[in-house]
Each structure stands twice: as structure tokens, then as C-alpha cells.
PDB file of C-alpha atoms in Angstrom:
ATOM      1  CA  UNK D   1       0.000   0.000   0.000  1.00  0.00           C
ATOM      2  CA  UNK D   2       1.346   3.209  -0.824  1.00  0.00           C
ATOM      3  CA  UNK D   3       1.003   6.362   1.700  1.00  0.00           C
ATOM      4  CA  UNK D   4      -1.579   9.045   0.969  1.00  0.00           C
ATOM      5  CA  UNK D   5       0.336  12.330   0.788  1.00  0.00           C
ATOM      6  CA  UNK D   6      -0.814  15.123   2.749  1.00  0.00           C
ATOM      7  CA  UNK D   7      -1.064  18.673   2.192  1.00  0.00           C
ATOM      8  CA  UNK D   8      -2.814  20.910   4.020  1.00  0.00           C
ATOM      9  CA  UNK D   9      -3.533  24.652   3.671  1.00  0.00           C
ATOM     10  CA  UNK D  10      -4.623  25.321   6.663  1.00  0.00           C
ATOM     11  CA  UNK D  11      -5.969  28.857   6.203  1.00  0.00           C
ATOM     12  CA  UNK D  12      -9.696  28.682   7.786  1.00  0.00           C
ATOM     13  CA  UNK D  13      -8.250  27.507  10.976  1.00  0.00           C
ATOM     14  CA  UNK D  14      -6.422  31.000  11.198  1.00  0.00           C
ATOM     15  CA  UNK D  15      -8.030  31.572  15.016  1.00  0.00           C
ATOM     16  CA  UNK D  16      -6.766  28.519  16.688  1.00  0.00           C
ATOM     17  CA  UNK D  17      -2.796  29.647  15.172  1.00  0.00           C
ATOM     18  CA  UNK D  18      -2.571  32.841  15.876  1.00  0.00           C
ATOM     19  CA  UNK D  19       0.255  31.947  18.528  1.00  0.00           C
ATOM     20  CA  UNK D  20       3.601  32.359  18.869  1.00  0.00           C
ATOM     21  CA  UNK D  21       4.101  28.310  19.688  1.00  0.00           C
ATOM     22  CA  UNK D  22       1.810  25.915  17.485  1.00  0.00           C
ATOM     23  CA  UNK D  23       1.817  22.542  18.559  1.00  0.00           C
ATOM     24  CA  UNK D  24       0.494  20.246  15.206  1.00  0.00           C
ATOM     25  CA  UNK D  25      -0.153  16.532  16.075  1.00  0.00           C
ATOM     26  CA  UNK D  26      -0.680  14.162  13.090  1.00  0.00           C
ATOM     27  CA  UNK D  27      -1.798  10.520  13.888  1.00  0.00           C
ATOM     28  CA  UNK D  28      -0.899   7.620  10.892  1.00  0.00           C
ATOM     29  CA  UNK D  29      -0.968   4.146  10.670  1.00  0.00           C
ATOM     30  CA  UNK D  30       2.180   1.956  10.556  1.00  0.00           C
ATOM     31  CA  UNK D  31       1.902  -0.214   6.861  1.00  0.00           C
ATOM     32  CA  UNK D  32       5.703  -1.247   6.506  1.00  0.00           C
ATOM     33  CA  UNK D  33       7.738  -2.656   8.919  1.00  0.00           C
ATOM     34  CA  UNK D  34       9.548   0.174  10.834  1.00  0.00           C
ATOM     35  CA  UNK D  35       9.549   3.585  11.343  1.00  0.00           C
ATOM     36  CA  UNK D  36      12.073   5.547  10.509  1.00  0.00           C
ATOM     37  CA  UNK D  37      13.855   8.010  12.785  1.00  0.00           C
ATOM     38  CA  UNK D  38      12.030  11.320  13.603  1.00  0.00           C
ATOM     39  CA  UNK D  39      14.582  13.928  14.122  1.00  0.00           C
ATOM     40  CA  UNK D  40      14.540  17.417  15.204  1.00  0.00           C
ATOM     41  CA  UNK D  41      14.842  20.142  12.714  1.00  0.00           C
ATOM     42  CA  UNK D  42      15.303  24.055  12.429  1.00  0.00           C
ATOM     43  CA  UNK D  43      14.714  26.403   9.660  1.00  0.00           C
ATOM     44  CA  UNK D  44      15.654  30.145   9.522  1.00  0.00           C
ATOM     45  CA  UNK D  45      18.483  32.603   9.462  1.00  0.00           C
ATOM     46  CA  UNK D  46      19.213  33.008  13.604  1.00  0.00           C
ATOM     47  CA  UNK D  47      21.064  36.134  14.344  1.00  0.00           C
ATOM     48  CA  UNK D  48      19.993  38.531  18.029  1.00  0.00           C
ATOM     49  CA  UNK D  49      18.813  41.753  18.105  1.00  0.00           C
ATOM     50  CA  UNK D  50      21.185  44.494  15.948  1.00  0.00           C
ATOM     51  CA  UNK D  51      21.081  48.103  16.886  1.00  0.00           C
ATOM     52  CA  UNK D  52      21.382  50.181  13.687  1.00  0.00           C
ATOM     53  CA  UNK D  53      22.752  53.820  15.051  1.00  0.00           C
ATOM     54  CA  UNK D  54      23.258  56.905  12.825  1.00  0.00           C
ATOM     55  CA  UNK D  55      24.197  58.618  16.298  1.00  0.00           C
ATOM     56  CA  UNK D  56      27.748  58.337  17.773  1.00  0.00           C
ATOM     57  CA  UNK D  57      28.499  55.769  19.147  1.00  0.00           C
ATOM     58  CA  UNK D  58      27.638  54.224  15.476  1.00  0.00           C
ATOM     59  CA  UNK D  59      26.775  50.838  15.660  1.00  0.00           C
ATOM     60  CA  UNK D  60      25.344  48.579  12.349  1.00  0.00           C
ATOM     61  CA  UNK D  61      27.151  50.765   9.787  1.00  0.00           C
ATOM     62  CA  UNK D  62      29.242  49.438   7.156  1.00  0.00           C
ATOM     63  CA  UNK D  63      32.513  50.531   5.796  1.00  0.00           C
ATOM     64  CA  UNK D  64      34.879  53.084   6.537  1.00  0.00           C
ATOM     65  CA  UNK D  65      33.168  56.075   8.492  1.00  0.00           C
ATOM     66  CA  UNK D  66      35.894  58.031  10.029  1.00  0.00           C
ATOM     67  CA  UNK D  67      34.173  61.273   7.587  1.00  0.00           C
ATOM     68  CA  UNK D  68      30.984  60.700   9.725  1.00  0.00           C
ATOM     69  CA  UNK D  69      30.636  63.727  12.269  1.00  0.00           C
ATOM     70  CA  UNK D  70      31.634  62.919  15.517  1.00  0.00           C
ATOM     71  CA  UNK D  71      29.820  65.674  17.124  1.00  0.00           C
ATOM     72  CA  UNK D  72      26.706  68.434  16.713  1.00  0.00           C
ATOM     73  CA  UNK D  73      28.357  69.766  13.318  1.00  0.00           C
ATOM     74  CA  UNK D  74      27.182  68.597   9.781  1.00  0.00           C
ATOM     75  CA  UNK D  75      28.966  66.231   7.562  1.00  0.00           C
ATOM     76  CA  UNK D  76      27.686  65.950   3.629  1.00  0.00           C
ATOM     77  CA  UNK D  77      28.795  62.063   3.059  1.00  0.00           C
ATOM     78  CA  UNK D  78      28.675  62.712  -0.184  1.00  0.00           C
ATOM     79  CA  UNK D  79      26.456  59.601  -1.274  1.00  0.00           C
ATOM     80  CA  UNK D  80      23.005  58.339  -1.557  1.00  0.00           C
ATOM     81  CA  UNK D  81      23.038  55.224   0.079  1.00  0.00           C
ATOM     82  CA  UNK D  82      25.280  53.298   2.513  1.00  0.00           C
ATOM     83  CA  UNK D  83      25.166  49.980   3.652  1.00  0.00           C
ATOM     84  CA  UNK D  84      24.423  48.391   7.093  1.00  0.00           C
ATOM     85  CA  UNK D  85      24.564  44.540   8.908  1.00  0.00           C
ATOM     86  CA  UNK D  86      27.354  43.668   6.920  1.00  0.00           C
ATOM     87  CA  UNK D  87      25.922  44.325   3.193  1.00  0.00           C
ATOM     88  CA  UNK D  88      22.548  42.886   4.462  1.00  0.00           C
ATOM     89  CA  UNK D  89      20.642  46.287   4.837  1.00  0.00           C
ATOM     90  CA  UNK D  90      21.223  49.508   2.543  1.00  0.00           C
ATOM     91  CA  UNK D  91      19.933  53.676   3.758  1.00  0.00           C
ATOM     92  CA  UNK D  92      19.210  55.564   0.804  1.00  0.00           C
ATOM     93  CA  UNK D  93      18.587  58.923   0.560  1.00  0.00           C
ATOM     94  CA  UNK D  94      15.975  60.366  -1.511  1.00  0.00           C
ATOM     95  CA  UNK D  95      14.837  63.754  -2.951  1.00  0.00           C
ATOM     96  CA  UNK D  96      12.156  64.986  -5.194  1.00  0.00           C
ATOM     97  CA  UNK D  97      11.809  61.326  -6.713  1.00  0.00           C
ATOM     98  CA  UNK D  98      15.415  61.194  -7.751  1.00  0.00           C
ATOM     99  CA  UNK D  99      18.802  60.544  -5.725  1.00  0.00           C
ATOM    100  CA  UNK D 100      19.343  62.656  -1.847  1.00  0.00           C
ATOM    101  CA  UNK D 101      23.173  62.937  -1.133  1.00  0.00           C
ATOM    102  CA  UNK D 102      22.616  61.780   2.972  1.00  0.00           C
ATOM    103  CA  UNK D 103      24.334  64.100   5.585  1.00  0.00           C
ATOM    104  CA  UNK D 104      25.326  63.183   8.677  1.00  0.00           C
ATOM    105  CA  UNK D 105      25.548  64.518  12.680  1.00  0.00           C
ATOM    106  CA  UNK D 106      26.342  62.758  15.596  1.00  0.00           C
ATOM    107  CA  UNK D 107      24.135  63.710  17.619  1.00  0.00           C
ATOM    108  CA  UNK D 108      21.057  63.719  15.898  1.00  0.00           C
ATOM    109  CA  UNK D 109      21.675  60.877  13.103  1.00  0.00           C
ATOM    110  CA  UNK D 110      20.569  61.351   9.183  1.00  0.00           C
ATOM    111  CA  UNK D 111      19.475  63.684   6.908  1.00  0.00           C
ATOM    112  CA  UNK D 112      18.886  64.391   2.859  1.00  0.00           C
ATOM    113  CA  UNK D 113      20.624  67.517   1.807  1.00  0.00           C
ATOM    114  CA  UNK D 114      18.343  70.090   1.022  1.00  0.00           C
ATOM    115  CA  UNK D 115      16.594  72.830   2.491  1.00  0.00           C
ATOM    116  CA  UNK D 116      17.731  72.048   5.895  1.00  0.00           C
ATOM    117  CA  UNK D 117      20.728  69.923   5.114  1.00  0.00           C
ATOM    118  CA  UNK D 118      21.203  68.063   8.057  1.00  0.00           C
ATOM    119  CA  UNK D 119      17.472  66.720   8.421  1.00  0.00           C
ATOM    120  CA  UNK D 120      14.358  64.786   6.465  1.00  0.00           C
ATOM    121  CA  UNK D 121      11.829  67.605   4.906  1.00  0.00           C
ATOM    122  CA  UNK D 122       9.997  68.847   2.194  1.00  0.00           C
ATOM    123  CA  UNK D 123      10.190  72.560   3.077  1.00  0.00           C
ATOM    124  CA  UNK D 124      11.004  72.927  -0.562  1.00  0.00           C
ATOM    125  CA  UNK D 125      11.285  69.297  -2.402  1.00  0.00           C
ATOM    126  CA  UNK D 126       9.979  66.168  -0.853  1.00  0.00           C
ATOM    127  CA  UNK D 127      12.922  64.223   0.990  1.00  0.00           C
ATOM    128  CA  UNK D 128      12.741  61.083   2.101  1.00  0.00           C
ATOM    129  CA  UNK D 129      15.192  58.103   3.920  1.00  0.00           C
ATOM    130  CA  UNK D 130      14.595  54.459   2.973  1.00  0.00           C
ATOM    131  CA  UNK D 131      15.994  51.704   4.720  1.00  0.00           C
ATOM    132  CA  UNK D 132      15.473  48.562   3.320  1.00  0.00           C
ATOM    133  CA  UNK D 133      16.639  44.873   4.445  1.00  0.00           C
ATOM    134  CA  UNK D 134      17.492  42.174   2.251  1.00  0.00           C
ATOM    135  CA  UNK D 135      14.958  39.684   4.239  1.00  0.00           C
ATOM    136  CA  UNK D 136      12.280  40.363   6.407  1.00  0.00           C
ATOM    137  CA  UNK D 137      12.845  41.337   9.786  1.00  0.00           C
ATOM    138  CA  UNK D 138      11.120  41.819  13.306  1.00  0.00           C
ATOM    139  CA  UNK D 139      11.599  45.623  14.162  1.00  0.00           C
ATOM    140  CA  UNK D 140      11.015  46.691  17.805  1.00  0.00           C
ATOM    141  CA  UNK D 141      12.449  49.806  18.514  1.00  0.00           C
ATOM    142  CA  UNK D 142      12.327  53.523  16.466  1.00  0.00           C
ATOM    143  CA  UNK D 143      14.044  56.861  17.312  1.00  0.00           C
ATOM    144  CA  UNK D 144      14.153  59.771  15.552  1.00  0.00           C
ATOM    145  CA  UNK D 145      15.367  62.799  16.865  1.00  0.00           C
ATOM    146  CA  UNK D 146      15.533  66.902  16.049  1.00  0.00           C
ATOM    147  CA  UNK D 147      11.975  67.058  16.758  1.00  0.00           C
ATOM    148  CA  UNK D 148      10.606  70.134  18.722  1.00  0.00           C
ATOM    149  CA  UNK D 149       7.887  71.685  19.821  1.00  0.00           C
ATOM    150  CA  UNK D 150       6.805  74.962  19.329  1.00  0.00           C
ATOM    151  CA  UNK D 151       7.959  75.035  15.305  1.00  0.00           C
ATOM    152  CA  UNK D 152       4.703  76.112  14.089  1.00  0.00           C
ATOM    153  CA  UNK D 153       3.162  79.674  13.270  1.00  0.00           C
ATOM    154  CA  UNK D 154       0.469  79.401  15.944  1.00  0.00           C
ATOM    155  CA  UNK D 155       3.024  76.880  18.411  1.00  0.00           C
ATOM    156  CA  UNK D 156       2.537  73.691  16.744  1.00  0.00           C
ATOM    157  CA  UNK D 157       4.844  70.963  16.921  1.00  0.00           C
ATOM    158  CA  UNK D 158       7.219  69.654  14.069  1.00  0.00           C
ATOM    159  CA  UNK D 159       5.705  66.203  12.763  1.00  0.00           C
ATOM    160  CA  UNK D 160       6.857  63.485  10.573  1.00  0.00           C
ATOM    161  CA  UNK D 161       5.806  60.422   9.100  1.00  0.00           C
ATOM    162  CA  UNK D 162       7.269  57.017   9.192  1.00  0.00           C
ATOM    163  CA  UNK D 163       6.024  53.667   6.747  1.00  0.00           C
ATOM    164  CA  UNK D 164       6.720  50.373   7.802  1.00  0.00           C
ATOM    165  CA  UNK D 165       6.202  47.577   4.896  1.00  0.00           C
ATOM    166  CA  UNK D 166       6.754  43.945   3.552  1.00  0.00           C
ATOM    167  CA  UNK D 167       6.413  42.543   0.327  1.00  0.00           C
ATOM    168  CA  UNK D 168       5.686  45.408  -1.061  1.00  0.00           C
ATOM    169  CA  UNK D 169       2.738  45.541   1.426  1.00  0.00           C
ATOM    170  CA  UNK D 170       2.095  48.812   3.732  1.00  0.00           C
ATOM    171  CA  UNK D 171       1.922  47.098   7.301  1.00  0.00           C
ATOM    172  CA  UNK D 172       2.283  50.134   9.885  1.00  0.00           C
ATOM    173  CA  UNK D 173       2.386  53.793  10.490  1.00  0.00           C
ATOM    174  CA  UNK D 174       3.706  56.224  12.662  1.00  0.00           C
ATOM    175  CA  UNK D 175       3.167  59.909  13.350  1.00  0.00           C
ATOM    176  CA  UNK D 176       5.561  61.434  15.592  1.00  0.00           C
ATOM    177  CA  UNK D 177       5.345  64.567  16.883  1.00  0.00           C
ATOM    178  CA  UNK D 178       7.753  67.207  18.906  1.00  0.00           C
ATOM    179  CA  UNK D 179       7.226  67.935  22.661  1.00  0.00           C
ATOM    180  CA  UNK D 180      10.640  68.696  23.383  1.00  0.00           C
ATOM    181  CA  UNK D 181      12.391  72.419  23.466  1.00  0.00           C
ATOM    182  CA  UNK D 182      15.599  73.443  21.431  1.00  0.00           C
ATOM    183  CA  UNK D 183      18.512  73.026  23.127  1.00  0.00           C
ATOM    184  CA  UNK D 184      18.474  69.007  23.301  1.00  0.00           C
ATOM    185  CA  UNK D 185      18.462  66.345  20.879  1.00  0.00           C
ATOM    186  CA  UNK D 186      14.507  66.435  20.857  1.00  0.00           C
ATOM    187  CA  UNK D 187      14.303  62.884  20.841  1.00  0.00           C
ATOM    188  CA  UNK D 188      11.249  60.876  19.497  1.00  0.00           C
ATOM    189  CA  UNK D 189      11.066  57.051  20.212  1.00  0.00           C
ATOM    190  CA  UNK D 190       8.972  54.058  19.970  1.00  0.00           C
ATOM    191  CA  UNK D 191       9.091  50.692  21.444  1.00  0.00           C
ATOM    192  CA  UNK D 192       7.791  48.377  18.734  1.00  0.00           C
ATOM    193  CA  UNK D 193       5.770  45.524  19.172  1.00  0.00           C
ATOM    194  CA  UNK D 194       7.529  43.166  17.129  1.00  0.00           C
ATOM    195  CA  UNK D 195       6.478  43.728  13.541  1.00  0.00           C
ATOM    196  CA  UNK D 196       8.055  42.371  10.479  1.00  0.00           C
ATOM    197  CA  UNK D 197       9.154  44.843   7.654  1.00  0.00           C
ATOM    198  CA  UNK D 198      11.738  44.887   4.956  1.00  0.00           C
ATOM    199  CA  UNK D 199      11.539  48.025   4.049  1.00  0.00           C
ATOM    200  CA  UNK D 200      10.867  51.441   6.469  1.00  0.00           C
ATOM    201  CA  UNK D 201      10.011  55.308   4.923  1.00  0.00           C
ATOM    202  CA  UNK D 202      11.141  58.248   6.737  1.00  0.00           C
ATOM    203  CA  UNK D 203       9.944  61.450   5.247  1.00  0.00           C
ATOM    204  CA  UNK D 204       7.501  65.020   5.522  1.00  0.00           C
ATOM    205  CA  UNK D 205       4.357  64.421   4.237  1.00  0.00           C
ATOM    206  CA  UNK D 206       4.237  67.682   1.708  1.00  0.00           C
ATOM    207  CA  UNK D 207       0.255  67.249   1.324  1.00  0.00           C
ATOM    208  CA  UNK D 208      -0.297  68.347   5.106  1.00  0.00           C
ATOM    209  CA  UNK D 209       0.138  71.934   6.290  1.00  0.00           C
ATOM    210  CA  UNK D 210       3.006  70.890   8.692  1.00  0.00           C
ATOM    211  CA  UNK D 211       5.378  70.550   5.573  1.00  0.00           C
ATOM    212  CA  UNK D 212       6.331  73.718   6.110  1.00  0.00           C
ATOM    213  CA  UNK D 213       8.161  73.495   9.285  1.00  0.00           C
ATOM    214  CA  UNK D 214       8.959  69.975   9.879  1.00  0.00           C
ATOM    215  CA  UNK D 215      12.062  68.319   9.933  1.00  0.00           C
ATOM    216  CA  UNK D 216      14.034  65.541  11.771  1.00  0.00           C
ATOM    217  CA  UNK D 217      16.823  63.309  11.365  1.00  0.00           C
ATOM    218  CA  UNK D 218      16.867  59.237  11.425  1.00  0.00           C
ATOM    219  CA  UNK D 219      18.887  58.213  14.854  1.00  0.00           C
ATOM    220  CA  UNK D 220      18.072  54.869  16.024  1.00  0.00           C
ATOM    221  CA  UNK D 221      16.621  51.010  15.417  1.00  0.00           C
ATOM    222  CA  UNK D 222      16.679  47.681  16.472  1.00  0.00           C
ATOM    223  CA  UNK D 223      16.009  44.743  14.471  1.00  0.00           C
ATOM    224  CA  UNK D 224      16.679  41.092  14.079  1.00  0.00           C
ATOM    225  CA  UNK D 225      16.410  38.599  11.438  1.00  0.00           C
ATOM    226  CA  UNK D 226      12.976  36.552  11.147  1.00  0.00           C
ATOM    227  CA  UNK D 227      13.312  33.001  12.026  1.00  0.00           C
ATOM    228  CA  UNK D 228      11.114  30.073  12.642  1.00  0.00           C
ATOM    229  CA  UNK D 229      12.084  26.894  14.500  1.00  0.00           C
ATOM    230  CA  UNK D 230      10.388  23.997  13.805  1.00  0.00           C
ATOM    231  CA  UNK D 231      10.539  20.646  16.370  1.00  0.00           C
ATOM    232  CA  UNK D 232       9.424  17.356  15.214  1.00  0.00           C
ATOM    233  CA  UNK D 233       9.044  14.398  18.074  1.00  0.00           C
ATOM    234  CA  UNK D 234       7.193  11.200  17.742  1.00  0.00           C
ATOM    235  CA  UNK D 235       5.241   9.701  20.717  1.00  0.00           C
ATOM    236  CA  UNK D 236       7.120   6.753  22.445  1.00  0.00           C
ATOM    237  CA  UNK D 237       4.946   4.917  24.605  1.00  0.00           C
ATOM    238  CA  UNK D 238       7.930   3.660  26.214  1.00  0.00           C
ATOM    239  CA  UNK D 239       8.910   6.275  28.048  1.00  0.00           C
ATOM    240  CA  UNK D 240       6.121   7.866  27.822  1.00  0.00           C
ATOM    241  CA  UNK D 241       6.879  10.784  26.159  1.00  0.00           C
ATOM    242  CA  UNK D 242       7.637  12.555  23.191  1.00  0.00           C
ATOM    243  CA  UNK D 243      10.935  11.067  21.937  1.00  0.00           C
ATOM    244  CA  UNK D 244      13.390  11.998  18.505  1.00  0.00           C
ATOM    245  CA  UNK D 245      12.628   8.047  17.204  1.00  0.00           C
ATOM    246  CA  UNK D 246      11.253   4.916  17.821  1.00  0.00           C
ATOM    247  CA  UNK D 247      10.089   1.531  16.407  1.00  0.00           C
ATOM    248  CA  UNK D 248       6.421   0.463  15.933  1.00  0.00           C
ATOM    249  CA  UNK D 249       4.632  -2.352  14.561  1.00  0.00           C
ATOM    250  CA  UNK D 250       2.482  -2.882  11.217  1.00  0.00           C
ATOM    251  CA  UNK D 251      -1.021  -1.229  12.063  1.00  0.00           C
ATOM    252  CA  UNK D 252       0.134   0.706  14.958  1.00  0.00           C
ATOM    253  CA  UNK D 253      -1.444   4.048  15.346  1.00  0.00           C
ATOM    254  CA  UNK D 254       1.706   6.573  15.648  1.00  0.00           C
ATOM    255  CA  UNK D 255       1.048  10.290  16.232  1.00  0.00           C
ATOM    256  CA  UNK D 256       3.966  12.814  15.547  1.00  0.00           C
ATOM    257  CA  UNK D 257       3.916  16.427  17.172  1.00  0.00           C
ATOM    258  CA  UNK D 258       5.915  19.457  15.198  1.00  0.00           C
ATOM    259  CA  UNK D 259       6.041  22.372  17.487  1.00  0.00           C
ATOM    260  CA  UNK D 260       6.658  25.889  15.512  1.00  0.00           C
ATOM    261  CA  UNK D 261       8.184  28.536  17.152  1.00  0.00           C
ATOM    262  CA  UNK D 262       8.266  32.202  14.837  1.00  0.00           C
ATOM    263  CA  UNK D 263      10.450  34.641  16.383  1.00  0.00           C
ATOM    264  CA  UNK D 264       8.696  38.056  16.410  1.00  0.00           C
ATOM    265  CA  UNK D 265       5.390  37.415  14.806  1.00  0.00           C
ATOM    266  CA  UNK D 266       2.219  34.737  15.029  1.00  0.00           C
ATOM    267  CA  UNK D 267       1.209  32.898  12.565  1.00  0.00           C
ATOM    268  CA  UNK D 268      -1.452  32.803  10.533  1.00  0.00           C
ATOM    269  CA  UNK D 269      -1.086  29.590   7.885  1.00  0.00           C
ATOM    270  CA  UNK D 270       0.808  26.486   8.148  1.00  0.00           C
ATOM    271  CA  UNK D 271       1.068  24.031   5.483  1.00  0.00           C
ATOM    272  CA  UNK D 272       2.098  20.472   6.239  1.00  0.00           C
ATOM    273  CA  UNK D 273       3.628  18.661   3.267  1.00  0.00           C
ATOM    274  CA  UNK D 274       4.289  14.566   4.321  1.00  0.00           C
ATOM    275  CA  UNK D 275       7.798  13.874   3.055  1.00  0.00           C
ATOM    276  CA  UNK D 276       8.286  10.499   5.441  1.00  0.00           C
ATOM    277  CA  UNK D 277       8.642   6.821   4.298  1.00  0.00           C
ATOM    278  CA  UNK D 278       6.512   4.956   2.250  1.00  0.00           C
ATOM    279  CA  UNK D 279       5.795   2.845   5.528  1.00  0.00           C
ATOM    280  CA  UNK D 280       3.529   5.189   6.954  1.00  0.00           C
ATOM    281  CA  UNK D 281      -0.187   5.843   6.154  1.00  0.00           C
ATOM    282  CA  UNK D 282      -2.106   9.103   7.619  1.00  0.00           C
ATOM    283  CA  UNK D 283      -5.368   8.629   9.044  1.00  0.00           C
ATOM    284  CA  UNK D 284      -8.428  10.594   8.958  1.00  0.00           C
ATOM    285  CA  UNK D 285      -8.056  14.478   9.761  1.00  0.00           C
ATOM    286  CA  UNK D 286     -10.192  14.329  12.571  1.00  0.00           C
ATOM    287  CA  UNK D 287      -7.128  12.971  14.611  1.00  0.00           C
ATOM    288  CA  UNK D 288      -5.070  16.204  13.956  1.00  0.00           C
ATOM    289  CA  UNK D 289      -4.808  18.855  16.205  1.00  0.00           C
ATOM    290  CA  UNK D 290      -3.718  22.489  16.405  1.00  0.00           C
ATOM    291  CA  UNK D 291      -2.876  23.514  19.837  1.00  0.00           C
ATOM    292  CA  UNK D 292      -4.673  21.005  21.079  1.00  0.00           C
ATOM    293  CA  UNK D 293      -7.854  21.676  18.579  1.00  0.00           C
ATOM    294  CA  UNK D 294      -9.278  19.376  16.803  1.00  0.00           C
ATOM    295  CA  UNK D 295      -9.377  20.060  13.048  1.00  0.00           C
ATOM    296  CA  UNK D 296     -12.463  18.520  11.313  1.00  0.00           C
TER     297      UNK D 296
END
């Protein structure tokens, strides 16, 4: 007898995985005359969390940057994009659609060069920073900094606006505003709950009135790489537990468990695909589980 391959897209059961451990148990029959070894398994890129810091101390920046300021005066790097993580991230600078030569202070972080040369704005052409990551990964931590209160004709703060995608998909949005006064950094920050992005926008919006006297300058982030572990274990009634292998008998009900473990995000669609032996023949669906729900 040959075994009935399984794949699953498990897509309406989205509510019982939205977790950041899924536990799936699969139950099959033995047909052949062992079972071969279940082992362990792990799938992703590992890595911690990486600070990326346009502010002295620099930390994440590739290359050679002994032209970056070292203190509260201006630096023109002369480029429009640099790379980060060791050629696995790349800022570019952006201005009225075409290339932004980035500028640099340490103390406040990035800039375009432009109408204020040191900062993001579209006081006169639209500016924008773009960092971008070769694969996805969870950010959880945003600072920005140059942003006062008080900029405004009647008061009002400086504001800026920050995108957040992946895939080419817009996933999150920020707003910050200014409620600091001159004379410090005027730090904005953000502790991030754990979303994954490949790519994140820094820039005025030049549609809203606040275009006008708005700038900051890119400081701070912390990222790490996506990555999802996946454990596979067999029951052994033997010891009574879940074990890496074991040996069963023809006809023997055998039920597998593969735990999933995403770093920074839940999930929300799992597709089993049966790659074991030939000796092995899944039973009904009824017997598998997701987090200890039963799938019908």
C-alpha cells in the first residue's frame, strides 16, 4: 500500500494559530515494517537583536566612516546610500523622486541635503530616507530625533511620518510629533511591538500643512532577522513521552507532534507537506490537532 500524501492549507483555521508556539499533532498508521527516525529540525536565518545607530556611538554601519561627524556639526557624506549589517541592509537617501546625497551629525543621526541639510523635509522638495533589508525582519524599537515643539506659526509641533512595509505591502504607520524644546536632541522614540518589515520610509508628508516646518533626522533602530524553528518528536509509549525516534509495529497508530516557534510574529497559515517513508499511512483528519484543537 502506498502512503496518501498530505497537504494541508490550513488557512480557515487562522483563530486557533494565531500563537507564537503551534503545537500540530498528526496521527498515521504503521503499513511497513519500521519507522524511521524522527529527528529534530530548524529552519531560519538566527542572528539577536542588531542596533542600527546613525548617532555616535555608530553601531550597524558598514565601511569606513571616520568622515561621519563625531559631534553636533554637519557632515555631507557625499552619497546616496550606505550599507548596514554587513551588506545585508542599505539607507538611501531620496529627494524629489530622484537621488538625496545623505548628511550626517552625531548627535542627531541622518538627513537628505536640502533645504535644511542636516534633516528629512519637504520645506522645498519632498525628501525622504529608505531603509530597506534584504529579508524580512522583526523591528522593535524607532528613534528619531531633532523634533521640537513649538515650530509652528500658531506653536505647533514639528511632525513626521514614518512607513513600515513587507512585500511590497504597507503594514504600519507612525506619526511622531515634537514635545521637546531646542537646546536638546529632541528625541522621538517608539518601542515596537515586534512587527516584520523589509523596508521602512522616513519622510515630511508635503500634502499636510506641517510641511512647512517639519524636519528631523533618522537616529536609532533595532532589528533582528525573522526566524522560525520547527521541532518534530514522535510519541514513544515507552517512556512515555515525546521522543526523537522509535520503532512500531504494522497497524500501529503513531502520532507525531511538530512544534513551531516564529520569532517576532504569530502565525497565521501552516502548510504540512508529508515527506516520510513509504511505511507510513495518515489517518483521517479528525485525529489532527492544532494547539490542542481538533481540526475537522
Amino acid at each position: 500500500m502506498k502512503k496518501k500524501k498530505m497537504r494541508k492549507n490550513w488557512n480557515r483555521y487562522t483563530k486557533n494559530i494565531q500563537k507564537n508556539i503551534t503545537a500540530i499533532l498528526l496521527r498515521a498508521v504503521v503499513v511497513g515494517s519500521i519507522l524511521a527516525a524522527i529527528a529534530p529540525i530548524g529552519v531560519g536565518s538566527g542572528g539577536g537583536v542588531s542596533t542600527i545607530s546613525f548617532v555616535q556611538p555608530l553601531s550597524g554601519v558598514d565601511g569606513d566612516t571616520s568622515g561621519w561627524s563625531t559631534d553636533d556639526t554637519m557632515v555631507n557624506l557625499g552619497t546616496n546610500n550606505w550599507s548596514l549589517l554587513n551588506g545585508t541592509a542599505t539607507v538611501t537617501g531620496y529627494r524629489n523622486g530622484g537621488s538625496g546625497i545623505l548628511t550626517h551629525r552625531g548627535t542627531r543621526g541622518l538627513g537628505v541635503s536640502g533645504a535644511e541639510d542636516d534633516e528629512v523635509d519637504s520645506i522645498d522638495k519632498l525628501e525622504r530616507l529608505a531603509i530597506t533589508f534584504d529579508t524580512p525582519h522583526c523591528l522593535s524599537y524607532l528613534e528619531v530625533r531633532s523634533f521640537f515643539d513649538n515650530e509652528g506659526p500658531g506653536g505647533e509641533p514639528e511632525e513626521g511620518d514614518i512607513d513600515l512595509y513587507l512585500g511590497g505591502s504597507h503594514v504600519q504607520y507612525y506619526h511622531p510629533q515634537g514635545n521637546q524644546s531646542h537646546g536638546i536632541n529632541g528625541v522621538w522614540n517608539i518601542s515596537v511591538p515586534d512587527i516584520l518589515v523589509d523596508r521602512i520610509k522616513f519622510y515630511v508628508n508635503d500634502t499636510q500643512g506641517y510641511a512647512g516646518y517639519s524636519e528631523f533626522a533618522v537616529a536609532k533602530l533595532d532589528v533582528e532577522p525573522f526566524d522560525i524553528n520547527v521541532n518534530k518528536t514522535v510519541w514513544n509509549p515507552a517512556i512515555s513521552g515525546w521522543d526523537t525516534s522509535r520503532v512500531a509495529k504494522v497497524s500501529e497508530d503513531v502520532t507525531f507532534k511538530c512544534e513551531v516557534h516564529p520569532k517576532c510574529c504569530n502565525l497565521t497559515n501552516v502548510v504540512v507537506t508529508d515527506i516520510l517513508s513509504e511505511s507510513l499511512n495518515y489517518t483521517d483528519t479528525k485525529n489532527i490537532t492544532v494547539d490542542g484543537v481538533p481540526i475537522t
